[in-house]
Amino acid sequence: MATPRRHSTWPPETRRLLGLWGALLLLGAIEFGLAFLPLARLARPLVMLPAVPMIVLVAAGFMNVLEGPAIVRAFAIAAMFWLLVLLGLGSVDALTRVDYAAPSPSIPHG
């Protein structure tokens, strides 16, 4: 005789939100762990790759952008574009900075 299957006491919407939250925590832990790896200078931007699915999860799962009218989707796409522009311009300094050795000053004795 098969045992009856026990149904969860949480509503489906709560289970969905908890799943999204767990996925965000997992992606955050992956990003945190990647930050401690000794990566080459050109490979450091790869640490930001888990942020892409995090953005998609927040936009589609929590904000319900896909279910809104077309104007909502247009503004969400425009916001992502400008966020990429801001992050790109903000990281230009750190990614292109070069350290130059300064000559030591000669102090006359006497």
CSV table of C-alpha atoms in Angstrom, one decimal:
chain,number,residue,atom,x,y,z
A,1,MET,CA,0.0,0.0,0.0
A,2,ALA,CA,1.4,3.3,-1.1
A,3,THR,CA,1.7,6.0,1.5
A,4,PRO,CA,-0.3,9.1,0.7
A,5,ARG,CA,1.7,12.0,-0.6
A,6,ARG,CA,2.0,14.9,1.8
A,7,HIS,CA,1.2,18.3,0.4
A,8,SER,CA,3.1,21.3,1.4
A,9,THR,CA,1.4,23.7,3.7
A,10,TRP,CA,2.9,26.7,2.0
A,11,PRO,CA,1.1,28.2,-0.9
A,12,PRO,CA,2.7,27.9,-4.4
A,13,GLU,CA,3.6,31.6,-4.6
A,14,THR,CA,5.5,31.4,-1.3
A,15,ARG,CA,7.4,28.3,-2.5
A,16,ARG,CA,8.2,30.1,-5.8
A,17,LEU,CA,9.6,33.1,-3.9
A,18,LEU,CA,11.6,31.0,-1.6
A,19,GLY,CA,13.1,29.1,-4.6
A,20,LEU,CA,14.0,32.4,-6.2
A,21,TRP,CA,15.5,33.6,-2.9
A,22,GLY,CA,17.5,30.4,-2.6
A,23,ALA,CA,18.8,30.7,-6.2
A,24,LEU,CA,19.9,34.3,-5.4
A,25,LEU,CA,21.7,33.1,-2.3
A,26,LEU,CA,23.4,30.4,-4.2
A,27,LEU,CA,24.5,32.7,-7.0
A,28,GLY,CA,25.7,35.2,-4.4
A,29,ALA,CA,27.8,32.5,-2.7
A,30,ILE,CA,29.3,31.5,-6.0
A,31,GLU,CA,30.2,35.2,-6.7
A,32,PHE,CA,31.7,35.5,-3.2
A,33,GLY,CA,33.7,32.4,-3.6
A,34,LEU,CA,35.0,33.5,-7.1
A,35,ALA,CA,36.2,36.7,-5.5
A,36,PHE,CA,38.8,34.9,-3.5
A,37,LEU,CA,40.3,32.9,-6.5
A,38,PRO,CA,43.7,34.1,-7.7
A,39,LEU,CA,42.7,35.1,-11.2
A,40,ALA,CA,44.7,36.7,-13.9
A,41,ARG,CA,44.1,40.4,-14.4
A,42,LEU,CA,42.2,39.9,-17.6
A,43,ALA,CA,40.0,37.1,-16.0
A,44,ARG,CA,38.8,39.3,-13.1
A,45,PRO,CA,35.7,40.6,-14.9
A,46,LEU,CA,34.5,36.9,-15.1
A,47,VAL,CA,33.7,37.2,-11.4
A,48,MET,CA,30.7,39.4,-12.4
A,49,LEU,CA,29.2,36.7,-14.6
A,50,PRO,CA,26.9,35.3,-11.8
A,51,ALA,CA,25.4,38.8,-11.6
A,52,VAL,CA,23.6,38.3,-15.0
A,53,PRO,CA,21.3,35.5,-13.8
A,54,MET,CA,20.8,37.4,-10.6
A,55,ILE,CA,19.5,40.4,-12.6
A,56,VAL,CA,17.2,38.1,-14.6
A,57,LEU,CA,15.9,36.4,-11.5
A,58,VAL,CA,15.1,39.7,-9.8
A,59,ALA,CA,13.5,41.2,-12.9
A,60,ALA,CA,11.4,38.2,-14.0
A,61,GLY,CA,10.8,36.6,-10.6
A,62,PHE,CA,10.3,39.4,-8.1
A,63,MET,CA,9.4,42.4,-10.3
A,64,ASN,CA,7.2,40.4,-12.8
A,65,VAL,CA,8.5,42.5,-15.7
A,66,LEU,CA,7.5,39.8,-18.2
A,67,GLU,CA,3.9,40.0,-17.2
A,68,GLY,CA,3.6,43.8,-17.4
A,69,PRO,CA,2.6,46.0,-20.3
A,70,ALA,CA,5.1,46.7,-23.1
A,71,ILE,CA,6.0,50.1,-21.6
A,72,VAL,CA,7.2,48.3,-18.5
A,73,ARG,CA,9.4,45.9,-20.5
A,74,ALA,CA,10.8,48.9,-22.5
A,75,PHE,CA,11.7,50.8,-19.4
A,76,ALA,CA,13.3,47.7,-17.8
A,77,ILE,CA,15.4,47.1,-20.9
A,78,ALA,CA,16.4,50.8,-21.0
A,79,ALA,CA,17.3,50.6,-17.3
A,80,MET,CA,19.5,47.5,-17.9
A,81,PHE,CA,21.2,49.3,-20.8
A,82,TRP,CA,22.0,52.3,-18.7
A,83,LEU,CA,23.2,50.1,-15.8
A,84,LEU,CA,25.6,48.4,-18.2
A,85,VAL,CA,26.8,51.8,-19.4
A,86,LEU,CA,27.4,53.0,-15.8
A,87,LEU,CA,29.1,49.8,-14.7
A,88,GLY,CA,31.2,49.9,-17.9
A,89,LEU,CA,32.3,53.5,-17.4
A,90,GLY,CA,32.9,53.0,-13.7
A,91,SER,CA,35.1,50.0,-14.3
A,92,VAL,CA,37.2,51.7,-17.0
A,93,ASP,CA,39.4,53.3,-14.3
A,94,ALA,CA,40.1,50.2,-12.4
A,95,LEU,CA,40.7,48.0,-15.5
A,96,THR,CA,43.0,50.5,-17.3
A,97,ARG,CA,45.0,51.9,-14.4
A,98,VAL,CA,48.8,51.5,-14.8
A,99,ASP,CA,51.2,52.0,-11.9
A,100,TYR,CA,54.3,54.0,-12.9
A,101,ALA,CA,57.4,54.0,-10.7
A,102,ALA,CA,58.2,57.4,-9.5
A,103,PRO,CA,61.9,58.4,-9.3
A,104,SER,CA,63.1,58.9,-5.7
A,105,PRO,CA,63.9,62.5,-4.9
A,106,SER,CA,67.5,63.3,-4.5
A,107,ILE,CA,68.0,65.4,-1.4
A,108,PRO,CA,71.2,67.4,-1.3
A,109,HIS,CA,73.3,66.9,1.8
A,110,GLY,CA,75.2,69.7,3.3
